[in-house]
Tab-separated table of N, CA and C in Angstrom:
chain	number	residue	atom	x	y	z
A	102	MET	N	20.086	-4.937	17.863
A	102	MET	CA	18.694	-5.322	17.849
A	102	MET	C	17.866	-4.220	18.508
A	103	LYS	N	16.771	-3.855	17.852
A	103	LYS	CA	15.876	-2.843	18.398
A	103	LYS	C	15.035	-3.453	19.513
A	104	VAL	N	14.601	-2.612	20.415
A	104	VAL	CA	13.698	-3.047	21.461
A	104	VAL	C	12.299	-2.607	21.053
A	105	SER	N	11.357	-3.528	21.093
A	105	SER	CA	9.995	-3.240	20.671
A	105	SER	C	9.324	-2.269	21.639
A	106	PRO	N	8.578	-1.280	21.103
A	106	PRO	CA	7.856	-0.352	21.971
A	106	PRO	C	6.572	-0.970	22.509
A	107	PHE	N	6.254	-2.209	22.132
A	107	PHE	CA	5.015	-2.846	22.539
A	107	PHE	C	5.305	-3.849	23.640
A	108	PRO	N	4.414	-3.949	24.642
A	108	PRO	CA	4.636	-4.881	25.753
A	108	PRO	C	4.728	-6.324	25.264
A	109	PRO	N	5.453	-7.176	26.000
A	109	PRO	CA	5.648	-8.560	25.568
A	109	PRO	C	4.391	-9.422	25.695
A	110	ASP	N	3.375	-8.977	26.432
A	110	ASP	CA	2.162	-9.794	26.545
A	110	ASP	C	1.259	-9.558	25.333
A	111	GLY	N	0.108	-10.185	25.287
A	111	GLY	CA	-0.806	-10.099	24.157
A	111	GLY	C	-1.334	-8.700	23.891
A	112	SER	N	-1.311	-7.829	24.903
A	112	SER	CA	-1.844	-6.479	24.716
A	112	SER	C	-0.977	-5.667	23.761
A	113	GLY	N	0.234	-6.107	23.542
A	113	GLY	CA	1.113	-5.401	22.621
A	113	GLY	C	0.559	-5.389	21.210
A	114	PHE	N	-0.047	-6.504	20.812
A	114	PHE	CA	-0.619	-6.563	19.471
A	114	PHE	C	-1.820	-5.621	19.370
A	115	GLU	N	-2.636	-5.599	20.397
A	115	GLU	CA	-3.787	-4.689	20.389
A	115	GLU	C	-3.327	-3.238	20.291
A	116	ALA	N	-2.283	-2.891	21.016
A	116	ALA	CA	-1.743	-1.529	20.946
A	116	ALA	C	-1.190	-1.249	19.557
A	117	PHE	N	-0.518	-2.231	18.979
A	117	PHE	CA	0.012	-2.087	17.627
A	117	PHE	C	-1.112	-1.825	16.628
A	118	VAL	N	-2.187	-2.589	16.719
A	118	VAL	CA	-3.317	-2.430	15.798
A	118	VAL	C	-3.923	-1.038	15.947
A	119	ARG	N	-4.169	-0.600	17.186
A	119	ARG	CA	-4.741	0.742	17.408
A	119	ARG	C	-3.833	1.833	16.844
A	120	GLN	N	-2.535	1.648	16.998
A	120	GLN	CA	-1.576	2.666	16.580
A	120	GLN	C	-1.322	2.667	15.077
A	121	SER	N	-1.285	1.500	14.461
A	121	SER	CA	-0.850	1.434	13.065
A	121	SER	C	-1.962	1.213	12.049
A	122	ALA	N	-3.139	0.793	12.469
A	122	ALA	CA	-4.213	0.483	11.518
A	122	ALA	C	-4.591	1.675	10.633
A	123	PRO	N	-4.737	2.890	11.172
A	123	PRO	CA	-5.091	4.013	10.277
A	123	PRO	C	-4.032	4.259	9.196
A	124	GLY	N	-2.765	4.164	9.545
A	124	GLY	CA	-1.694	4.361	8.566
A	124	GLY	C	-1.668	3.255	7.525
A	125	LEU	N	-1.916	2.014	7.968
A	125	LEU	CA	-1.957	0.898	7.022
A	125	LEU	C	-3.144	1.048	6.071
A	126	LEU	N	-4.263	1.527	6.587
A	126	LEU	CA	-5.432	1.733	5.736
A	126	LEU	C	-5.161	2.817	4.694
A	127	ARG	N	-4.512	3.910	5.100
A	127	ARG	CA	-4.147	4.963	4.141
A	127	ARG	C	-3.204	4.419	3.081
A	128	PHE	N	-2.213	3.649	3.518
A	128	PHE	CA	-1.250	3.062	2.591
A	128	PHE	C	-1.954	2.109	1.628
A	129	GLY	N	-2.837	1.278	2.147
A	129	GLY	CA	-3.601	0.366	1.308
A	129	GLY	C	-4.490	1.098	0.322
A	130	ASN	N	-5.030	2.225	0.751
A	130	ASN	CA	-5.886	3.031	-0.117
A	130	ASN	C	-5.093	3.591	-1.295
A	131	VAL	N	-3.861	4.010	-1.052
A	131	VAL	CA	-3.016	4.515	-2.134
A	131	VAL	C	-2.651	3.374	-3.087
A	132	LEU	N	-2.365	2.210	-2.546
A	132	LEU	CA	-1.983	1.077	-3.386
A	132	LEU	C	-3.143	0.586	-4.249
A	133	THR	N	-4.302	0.380	-3.636
A	133	THR	CA	-5.410	-0.254	-4.347
A	133	THR	C	-6.301	0.733	-5.080
A	134	GLN	N	-6.323	1.970	-4.644
A	134	GLN	CA	-7.206	2.994	-5.222
A	134	GLN	C	-8.675	2.641	-5.024
A	135	ASP	N	-8.974	1.854	-3.993
A	135	ASP	CA	-10.345	1.436	-3.727
A	135	ASP	C	-10.483	1.239	-2.222
A	136	ARG	N	-11.426	1.939	-1.614
A	136	ARG	CA	-11.583	1.904	-0.160
A	136	ARG	C	-11.854	0.486	0.351
A	137	SER	N	-12.749	-0.216	-0.305
A	137	SER	CA	-13.100	-1.564	0.121
A	137	SER	C	-11.906	-2.518	-0.011
A	138	ALA	N	-11.204	-2.440	-1.118
A	138	ALA	CA	-10.025	-3.283	-1.318
A	138	ALA	C	-8.933	-2.925	-0.312
A	139	ALA	N	-8.816	-1.636	0.005
A	139	ALA	CA	-7.820	-1.201	0.989
A	139	ALA	C	-8.143	-1.755	2.370
A	140	GLU	N	-9.423	-1.761	2.728
A	140	GLU	CA	-9.828	-2.316	4.019
A	140	GLU	C	-9.519	-3.811	4.072
A	141	ASP	N	-9.807	-4.523	2.974
A	141	ASP	CA	-9.498	-5.952	2.923
A	141	ASP	C	-7.999	-6.195	3.020
A	142	LEU	N	-7.227	-5.378	2.308
A	142	LEU	CA	-5.771	-5.516	2.318
A	142	LEU	C	-5.204	-5.237	3.709
A	143	ALA	N	-5.693	-4.198	4.355
A	143	ALA	CA	-5.230	-3.871	5.712
A	143	ALA	C	-5.610	-4.976	6.692
A	144	GLN	N	-6.819	-5.509	6.551
A	144	GLN	CA	-7.259	-6.580	7.445
A	144	GLN	C	-6.410	-7.836	7.260
A	145	GLU	N	-6.171	-8.221	6.021
A	145	GLU	CA	-5.337	-9.400	5.755
A	145	GLU	C	-3.917	-9.175	6.279
A	146	THR	N	-3.416	-7.963	6.136
A	146	THR	CA	-2.080	-7.636	6.645
A	146	THR	C	-2.041	-7.787	8.159
A	147	LEU	N	-3.047	-7.253	8.848
A	147	LEU	CA	-3.074	-7.343	10.316
A	147	LEU	C	-3.229	-8.791	10.783
A	148	ILE	N	-3.957	-9.595	10.037
A	148	ILE	CA	-4.075	-11.016	10.381
A	148	ILE	C	-2.696	-11.676	10.310
A	149	ARG	N	-1.980	-11.408	9.244
A	149	ARG	CA	-0.660	-12.020	9.081
A	149	ARG	C	0.340	-11.507	10.117
A	150	VAL	N	0.237	-10.224	10.451
A	150	VAL	CA	1.111	-9.683	11.500
A	150	VAL	C	0.776	-10.348	12.828
A	151	GLY	N	-0.512	-10.526	13.095
A	151	GLY	CA	-0.936	-11.186	14.340
A	151	GLY	C	-0.408	-12.603	14.448
A	152	LEU	N	-0.418	-13.319	13.337
A	152	LEU	CA	0.097	-14.690	13.340
A	152	LEU	C	1.606	-14.734	13.581
A	153	ALA	N	2.304	-13.702	13.174
A	153	ALA	CA	3.767	-13.660	13.337
A	153	ALA	C	4.184	-12.805	14.532
A	154	TRP	N	3.243	-12.400	15.367
A	154	TRP	CA	3.520	-11.428	16.426
A	154	TRP	C	4.632	-11.858	17.377
A	155	SER	N	4.695	-13.126	17.743
A	155	SER	CA	5.725	-13.553	18.701
A	155	SER	C	7.127	-13.328	18.141
A	156	ARG	N	7.319	-13.518	16.838
A	156	ARG	CA	8.626	-13.243	16.221
A	156	ARG	C	8.875	-11.749	16.126
A	157	LEU	N	7.832	-10.992	15.823
A	157	LEU	CA	7.991	-9.557	15.583
A	157	LEU	C	8.312	-8.788	16.852
A	158	ARG	N	7.797	-9.236	17.982
A	158	ARG	CA	8.091	-8.537	19.234
A	158	ARG	C	9.591	-8.538	19.494
A	159	LEU	N	10.241	-9.627	19.148
A	159	LEU	CA	11.675	-9.716	19.372
A	159	LEU	C	12.438	-8.874	18.362
A	160	ASP	N	11.922	-8.822	17.150
A	160	ASP	CA	12.562	-8.055	16.079
A	160	ASP	C	12.479	-6.556	16.359
A	161	GLY	N	11.363	-6.100	16.875
A	161	GLY	CA	11.197	-4.686	17.200
A	161	GLY	C	10.754	-3.822	16.037
A	162	ASN	N	10.382	-4.407	14.894
A	162	ASN	CA	9.962	-3.610	13.753
A	162	ASN	C	8.671	-4.161	13.141
A	163	PRO	N	7.584	-4.195	13.919
A	163	PRO	CA	6.345	-4.739	13.370
A	163	PRO	C	5.747	-3.860	12.270
A	164	VAL	N	5.998	-2.558	12.297
A	164	VAL	CA	5.461	-1.671	11.257
A	164	VAL	C	6.116	-1.985	9.921
A	165	GLY	N	7.425	-2.183	9.916
A	165	GLY	CA	8.134	-2.548	8.694
A	165	GLY	C	7.647	-3.882	8.150
A	166	TYR	N	7.432	-4.837	9.043
A	166	TYR	CA	6.918	-6.146	8.626
A	166	TYR	C	5.523	-5.985	8.021
A	167	ALA	N	4.686	-5.171	8.646
A	167	ALA	CA	3.322	-4.950	8.151
A	167	ALA	C	3.353	-4.282	6.776
A	168	GLN	N	4.214	-3.299	6.595
A	168	GLN	CA	4.308	-2.623	5.294
A	168	GLN	C	4.786	-3.593	4.223
A	169	ARG	N	5.782	-4.399	4.548
A	169	ARG	CA	6.293	-5.382	3.586
A	169	ARG	C	5.212	-6.395	3.236
A	170	THR	N	4.484	-6.852	4.248
A	170	THR	CA	3.395	-7.802	4.028
A	170	THR	C	2.330	-7.196	3.138
A	171	MET	N	1.984	-5.933	3.391
A	171	MET	CA	0.948	-5.275	2.599
A	171	MET	C	1.382	-5.136	1.137
A	172	VAL	N	2.612	-4.741	0.909
A	172	VAL	CA	3.115	-4.609	-0.467
A	172	VAL	C	3.091	-5.970	-1.161
A	173	ASN	N	3.550	-7.013	-0.465
A	173	ASN	CA	3.564	-8.352	-1.064
A	173	ASN	C	2.153	-8.830	-1.392
A	174	LEU	N	1.221	-8.641	-0.459
A	174	LEU	CA	-0.163	-9.043	-0.715
A	174	LEU	C	-0.733	-8.287	-1.914
A	175	PHE	N	-0.457	-6.996	-1.976
A	175	PHE	CA	-0.956	-6.173	-3.082
A	175	PHE	C	-0.381	-6.644	-4.417
A	176	LEU	N	0.934	-6.821	-4.484
A	176	LEU	CA	1.561	-7.241	-5.739
A	176	LEU	C	1.132	-8.647	-6.140
A	177	ASN	N	0.986	-9.559	-5.172
A	177	ASN	CA	0.555	-10.918	-5.485
A	177	ASN	C	-0.877	-10.940	-5.992
A	178	GLU	N	-1.742	-10.134	-5.410
A	178	GLU	CA	-3.130	-10.066	-5.854
A	178	GLU	C	-3.204	-9.528	-7.277
A	179	ARG	N	-2.385	-8.540	-7.586
A	179	ARG	CA	-2.372	-7.973	-8.934
A	179	ARG	C	-1.924	-9.012	-9.958
A	180	ARG	N	-1.003	-9.894	-9.569
A	180	ARG	CA	-0.522	-10.925	-10.484
A	180	ARG	C	-1.590	-11.990	-10.715
A	181	ARG	N	-2.330	-12.341	-9.661
A	181	ARG	CA	-3.335	-13.394	-9.745
A	181	ARG	C	-4.590	-12.962	-10.485
A	182	ARG	N	-4.947	-11.705	-10.337
A	182	ARG	CA	-6.203	-11.228	-10.892
A	182	ARG	C	-6.152	-11.218	-12.416
A	183	LYS	N	-7.107	-11.881	-13.015
A	183	LYS	CA	-7.202	-11.902	-14.468
A	183	LYS	C	-8.576	-11.349	-14.826
A	184	PRO	N	-8.652	-10.609	-15.920
A	184	PRO	CA	-9.961	-10.069	-16.292
A	184	PRO	C	-10.933	-11.193	-16.655
A	185	MET	N	-12.153	-11.068	-16.180
A	185	MET	CA	-13.182	-12.052	-16.479
A	185	MET	C	-14.009	-11.559	-17.654
A	186	PRO	N	-14.050	-12.311	-18.750
A	186	PRO	CA	-14.848	-11.878	-19.891
A	186	PRO	C	-16.334	-11.937	-19.549
A	187	THR	N	-17.073	-11.012	-20.096
A	187	THR	CA	-18.503	-10.960	-19.872
A	187	THR	C	-19.199	-10.534	-21.147
A	188	ASP	N	-20.424	-10.975	-21.291
A	188	ASP	CA	-21.158	-10.591	-22.489
A	188	ASP	C	-22.011	-9.349	-22.260
A	189	LYS	N	-21.991	-8.826	-21.037
A	189	LYS	CA	-22.736	-7.600	-20.737
A	189	LYS	C	-21.759	-6.487	-20.384
A	190	ILE	N	-22.065	-5.312	-20.883
A	190	ILE	CA	-21.266	-4.142	-20.536
A	190	ILE	C	-21.886	-3.539	-19.279
A	191	PRO	N	-21.066	-3.316	-18.233
A	191	PRO	CA	-21.640	-2.773	-16.995
A	191	PRO	C	-22.169	-1.358	-17.196
A	192	GLU	N	-23.202	-1.053	-16.413
A	192	GLU	CA	-23.760	0.295	-16.446
A	192	GLU	C	-22.718	1.289	-15.985
A	193	ALA	N	-22.750	2.460	-16.592
A	193	ALA	CA	-21.827	3.509	-16.162
A	193	ALA	C	-22.257	3.971	-14.771
A	194	GLY	N	-21.309	4.032	-13.871
A	194	GLY	CA	-21.615	4.481	-12.522
A	194	GLY	C	-21.857	5.978	-12.477
A	195	ARG	N	-22.605	6.381	-11.491
A	195	ARG	CA	-22.857	7.805	-11.307
A	195	ARG	C	-21.979	8.319	-10.184
A	196	GLU	N	-21.431	9.489	-10.396
A	196	GLU	CA	-20.565	10.071	-9.384
A	196	GLU	C	-21.405	10.793	-8.348
A	197	ASP	N	-21.072	10.581	-7.106
A	197	ASP	CA	-21.744	11.229	-6.001
A	197	ASP	C	-21.483	12.728	-6.051
A	198	ALA	N	-22.486	13.535	-5.813
A	198	ALA	CA	-22.327	14.987	-5.862
A	198	ALA	C	-21.301	15.467	-4.830
A	199	GLY	N	-21.195	14.772	-3.728
A	199	GLY	CA	-20.226	15.163	-2.709
A	199	GLY	C	-18.794	14.978	-3.175
A	200	LEU	N	-18.590	14.051	-4.098
A	200	LEU	CA	-17.246	13.802	-4.606
A	200	LEU	C	-16.802	14.860	-5.614
A	201	ALA	N	-17.735	15.591	-6.171
A	201	ALA	CA	-17.374	16.617	-7.150
A	201	ALA	C	-16.484	17.682	-6.522
A	202	ALA	N	-16.632	17.884	-5.229
A	202	ALA	CA	-15.832	18.892	-4.532
A	202	ALA	C	-14.371	18.482	-4.424
A	203	VAL	N	-14.102	17.213	-4.574
A	203	VAL	CA	-12.723	16.742	-4.454
A	203	VAL	C	-12.204	16.266	-5.811
A	204	ASP	N	-12.488	17.044	-6.844
A	204	ASP	CA	-12.072	16.703	-8.200
A	204	ASP	C	-10.567	16.498	-8.312
A	205	SER	N	-9.792	17.372	-7.677
A	205	SER	CA	-8.347	17.243	-7.801
A	205	SER	C	-7.854	15.955	-7.157
A	206	THR	N	-8.455	15.573	-6.042
A	206	THR	CA	-8.080	14.323	-5.392
A	206	THR	C	-8.437	13.141	-6.285
A	207	ALA	N	-9.608	13.194	-6.892
A	207	ALA	CA	-10.021	12.113	-7.788
A	207	ALA	C	-9.087	12.026	-8.988
A	208	ALA	N	-8.670	13.174	-9.504
A	208	ALA	CA	-7.755	13.185	-10.646
A	208	ALA	C	-6.411	12.571	-10.257
A	209	ILE	N	-5.918	12.918	-9.083
A	209	ILE	CA	-4.642	12.363	-8.619
A	209	ILE	C	-4.772	10.859	-8.419
A	210	ARG	N	-5.895	10.434	-7.845
A	210	ARG	CA	-6.119	9.000	-7.639
A	210	ARG	C	-6.149	8.264	-8.977
A	211	GLN	N	-6.784	8.863	-9.982
A	211	GLN	CA	-6.866	8.232	-11.298
A	211	GLN	C	-5.485	8.116	-11.935
A	212	VAL	N	-4.696	9.174	-11.797
A	212	VAL	CA	-3.349	9.151	-12.359
A	212	VAL	C	-2.511	8.094	-11.639
A	213	LEU	N	-2.634	8.013	-10.310
A	213	LEU	CA	-1.913	6.986	-9.558
A	213	LEU	C	-2.361	5.587	-9.968
A	214	ALA	N	-3.650	5.430	-10.228
A	214	ALA	CA	-4.171	4.118	-10.603
A	214	ALA	C	-3.588	3.639	-11.925
A	215	ASN	N	-3.175	4.572	-12.783
A	215	ASN	CA	-2.611	4.200	-14.074
A	215	ASN	C	-1.140	3.798	-14.006
A	216	LEU	N	-0.498	4.034	-12.869
A	216	LEU	CA	0.908	3.642	-12.719
A	216	LEU	C	1.016	2.138	-12.520
A	217	PRO	N	2.119	1.540	-12.950
A	217	PRO	CA	2.356	0.128	-12.636
A	217	PRO	C	2.428	-0.060	-11.112
A	218	PRO	N	2.039	-1.225	-10.617
A	218	PRO	CA	1.968	-1.454	-9.171
A	218	PRO	C	3.255	-1.151	-8.403
A	219	LYS	N	4.421	-1.533	-8.926
A	219	LYS	CA	5.667	-1.283	-8.186
A	219	LYS	C	5.984	0.200	-8.116
A	220	GLN	N	5.707	0.950	-9.177
A	220	GLN	CA	5.926	2.401	-9.152
A	220	GLN	C	4.975	3.047	-8.141
A	221	ARG	N	3.715	2.615	-8.138
A	221	ARG	CA	2.743	3.165	-7.193
A	221	ARG	C	3.160	2.848	-5.769
A	222	ALA	N	3.619	1.605	-5.530
A	222	ALA	CA	4.064	1.214	-4.191
A	222	ALA	C	5.275	2.035	-3.762
A	223	ALA	N	6.232	2.230	-4.662
A	223	ALA	CA	7.433	3.009	-4.333
A	223	ALA	C	7.060	4.451	-3.997
A	224	ILE	N	6.173	5.042	-4.775
A	224	ILE	CA	5.747	6.426	-4.517
A	224	ILE	C	5.001	6.510	-3.195
A	225	ALA	N	4.135	5.537	-2.931
A	225	ALA	CA	3.391	5.537	-1.667
A	225	ALA	C	4.336	5.396	-0.475
A	226	LEU	N	5.310	4.496	-0.600
A	226	LEU	CA	6.244	4.300	0.507
A	226	LEU	C	7.121	5.528	0.723
A	227	ARG	N	7.487	6.223	-0.343
A	227	ARG	CA	8.323	7.408	-0.203
A	227	ARG	C	7.536	8.584	0.377
A	228	TYR	N	6.404	8.890	-0.242
A	228	TYR	CA	5.708	10.124	0.103
A	228	TYR	C	4.620	9.960	1.156
A	229	LEU	N	4.152	8.731	1.394
A	229	LEU	CA	3.158	8.514	2.427
A	229	LEU	C	3.805	8.006	3.705
A	230	ALA	N	4.704	7.029	3.553
A	230	ALA	CA	5.368	6.448	4.717
A	230	ALA	C	6.707	7.103	5.023
A	231	ASP	N	7.192	7.973	4.116
A	231	ASP	CA	8.433	8.719	4.300
A	231	ASP	C	9.631	7.800	4.558
A	232	LEU	N	9.752	6.750	3.738
A	232	LEU	CA	10.854	5.808	3.883
A	232	LEU	C	11.995	6.159	2.940
A	233	SER	N	13.189	5.714	3.298
A	233	SER	CA	14.378	5.941	2.470
A	233	SER	C	14.421	4.926	1.330
A	234	ASP	N	15.329	5.157	0.381
A	234	ASP	CA	15.492	4.230	-0.748
A	234	ASP	C	15.832	2.824	-0.258
A	235	GLU	N	16.687	2.728	0.753
A	235	GLU	CA	17.093	1.435	1.281
A	235	GLU	C	15.909	0.710	1.902
A	236	GLU	N	15.099	1.432	2.686
A	236	GLU	CA	13.946	0.817	3.332
A	236	GLU	C	12.905	0.382	2.298
A	237	ILE	N	12.682	1.215	1.296
A	237	ILE	CA	11.732	0.863	0.236
A	237	ILE	C	12.246	-0.351	-0.527
A	238	GLY	N	13.542	-0.377	-0.807
A	238	GLY	CA	14.136	-1.512	-1.499
A	238	GLY	C	13.941	-2.808	-0.729
A	239	GLN	N	14.092	-2.748	0.588
A	239	GLN	CA	13.875	-3.940	1.403
A	239	GLN	C	12.427	-4.400	1.313
A	240	LEU	N	11.500	-3.443	1.346
A	240	LEU	CA	10.082	-3.803	1.283
A	240	LEU	C	9.673	-4.345	-0.087
A	241	LEU	N	10.242	-3.781	-1.146
A	241	LEU	CA	9.882	-4.209	-2.496
A	241	LEU	C	10.762	-5.337	-3.021
A	242	GLY	N	11.813	-5.659	-2.279
A	242	GLY	CA	12.707	-6.735	-2.704
A	242	GLY	C	13.586	-6.348	-3.884
A	243	CYS	N	14.087	-5.119	-3.868
A	243	CYS	CA	14.962	-4.667	-4.952
A	243	CYS	C	16.044	-3.756	-4.377
A	244	THR	N	16.961	-3.321	-5.221
A	244	THR	CA	18.062	-2.483	-4.768
A	244	THR	C	17.613	-1.029	-4.657
A	245	PRO	N	18.344	-0.208	-3.888
A	245	PRO	CA	18.015	1.218	-3.815
A	245	PRO	C	18.064	1.907	-5.182
A	246	ALA	N	18.952	1.439	-6.063
A	246	ALA	CA	19.016	2.028	-7.405
A	246	ALA	C	17.728	1.755	-8.175
A	247	THR	N	17.180	0.563	-8.015
A	247	THR	CA	15.913	0.235	-8.674
A	247	THR	C	14.782	1.064	-8.089
A	248	VAL	N	14.827	1.299	-6.787
A	248	VAL	CA	13.821	2.151	-6.144
A	248	VAL	C	13.871	3.545	-6.755
A	249	ARG	N	15.074	4.094	-6.871
A	249	ARG	CA	15.204	5.440	-7.455
A	249	ARG	C	14.679	5.459	-8.889
A	250	SER	N	14.947	4.393	-9.626
A	250	SER	CA	14.457	4.290	-10.997
A	250	SER	C	12.927	4.236	-11.025
A	251	GLN	N	12.342	3.421	-10.143
A	251	GLN	CA	10.872	3.321	-10.071
A	251	GLN	C	10.258	4.667	-9.684
A	252	LEU	N	10.872	5.339	-8.722
A	252	LEU	CA	10.373	6.652	-8.297
A	252	LEU	C	10.488	7.670	-9.426
A	253	SER	N	11.615	7.675	-10.106
A	253	SER	CA	11.834	8.625	-11.188
A	253	SER	C	10.833	8.411	-12.319
A	254	ARG	N	10.669	7.156	-12.707
A	254	ARG	CA	9.724	6.852	-13.791
A	254	ARG	C	8.291	7.166	-13.376
A	255	GLY	N	7.951	6.814	-12.159
A	255	GLY	CA	6.598	7.083	-11.677
A	255	GLY	C	6.300	8.573	-11.599
A	256	MET	N	7.245	9.330	-11.043
A	256	MET	CA	7.032	10.783	-10.930
A	256	MET	C	7.017	11.437	-12.302
A	257	SER	N	7.837	10.958	-13.211
A	257	SER	CA	7.849	11.484	-14.567
A	257	SER	C	6.502	11.245	-15.243
A	258	SER	N	5.977	10.059	-15.064
A	258	SER	CA	4.674	9.720	-15.632
A	258	SER	C	3.574	10.576	-15.003
A	259	LEU	N	3.645	10.763	-13.688
A	259	LEU	CA	2.654	11.609	-13.004
A	259	LEU	C	2.709	13.040	-13.529
A	260	ARG	N	3.929	13.575	-13.650
A	260	ARG	CA	4.074	14.952	-14.150
A	260	ARG	C	3.519	15.092	-15.563
A	261	ALA	N	3.865	14.138	-16.429
A	261	ALA	CA	3.411	14.201	-17.823
A	261	ALA	C	1.891	14.128	-17.905
A	262	THR	N	1.296	13.235	-17.138
A	262	THR	CA	-0.157	13.091	-17.162
A	262	THR	C	-0.842	14.325	-16.577
A	263	MET	N	-0.339	14.812	-15.458
A	263	MET	CA	-0.954	15.975	-14.820
A	263	MET	C	-0.804	17.216	-15.693
A	264	THR	N	0.323	17.353	-16.387
A	264	THR	CA	0.522	18.482	-17.277
A	264	THR	C	-0.404	18.393	-18.488
A	265	ALA	N	-0.555	17.188	-19.036
A	265	ALA	CA	-1.417	16.989	-20.212
A	265	ALA	C	-2.891	17.232	-19.863
A	266	GLU	N	-3.279	16.897	-18.647
A	266	GLU	CA	-4.668	17.073	-18.242
A	266	GLU	C	-4.942	18.473	-17.691
A	267	GLY	N	-3.888	19.234	-17.516
A	267	GLY	CA	-4.061	20.597	-17.007
A	267	GLY	C	-4.053	20.622	-15.521
């Protein structure tokens, strides 16, 4: 059993939030491809971690629990969300001039947004959180072989799209 790096009193959760919130927000941003949705996802994740904090202190792995919770919330939201039909076509949004400087980042975000949710989650967990196949498998609820398959397919799709777009 691991020993938690956070104190056993209530301040441990506050320290956890200060330490892990920026990383969870980055992870949520990669998953959702939307800053506002990422903030909501990170907030909901921290609420759930806070509710389970007494169990997590003993476990010693609150970051792993938070990542698993975030992936589950993201995948469940994607399953629930259904397109709402409308009789009006939304106005085309205008791109901020400041964003033009980060064209390559926007292109990468768009390519990531086109990946299926599990492939995007696997890629985010591998390259953003630097987790192993076994750890990613635990978070996604699948075997390490499936993780490797998701990573391979996702990276193949990214390469093909990035090559086609130049």
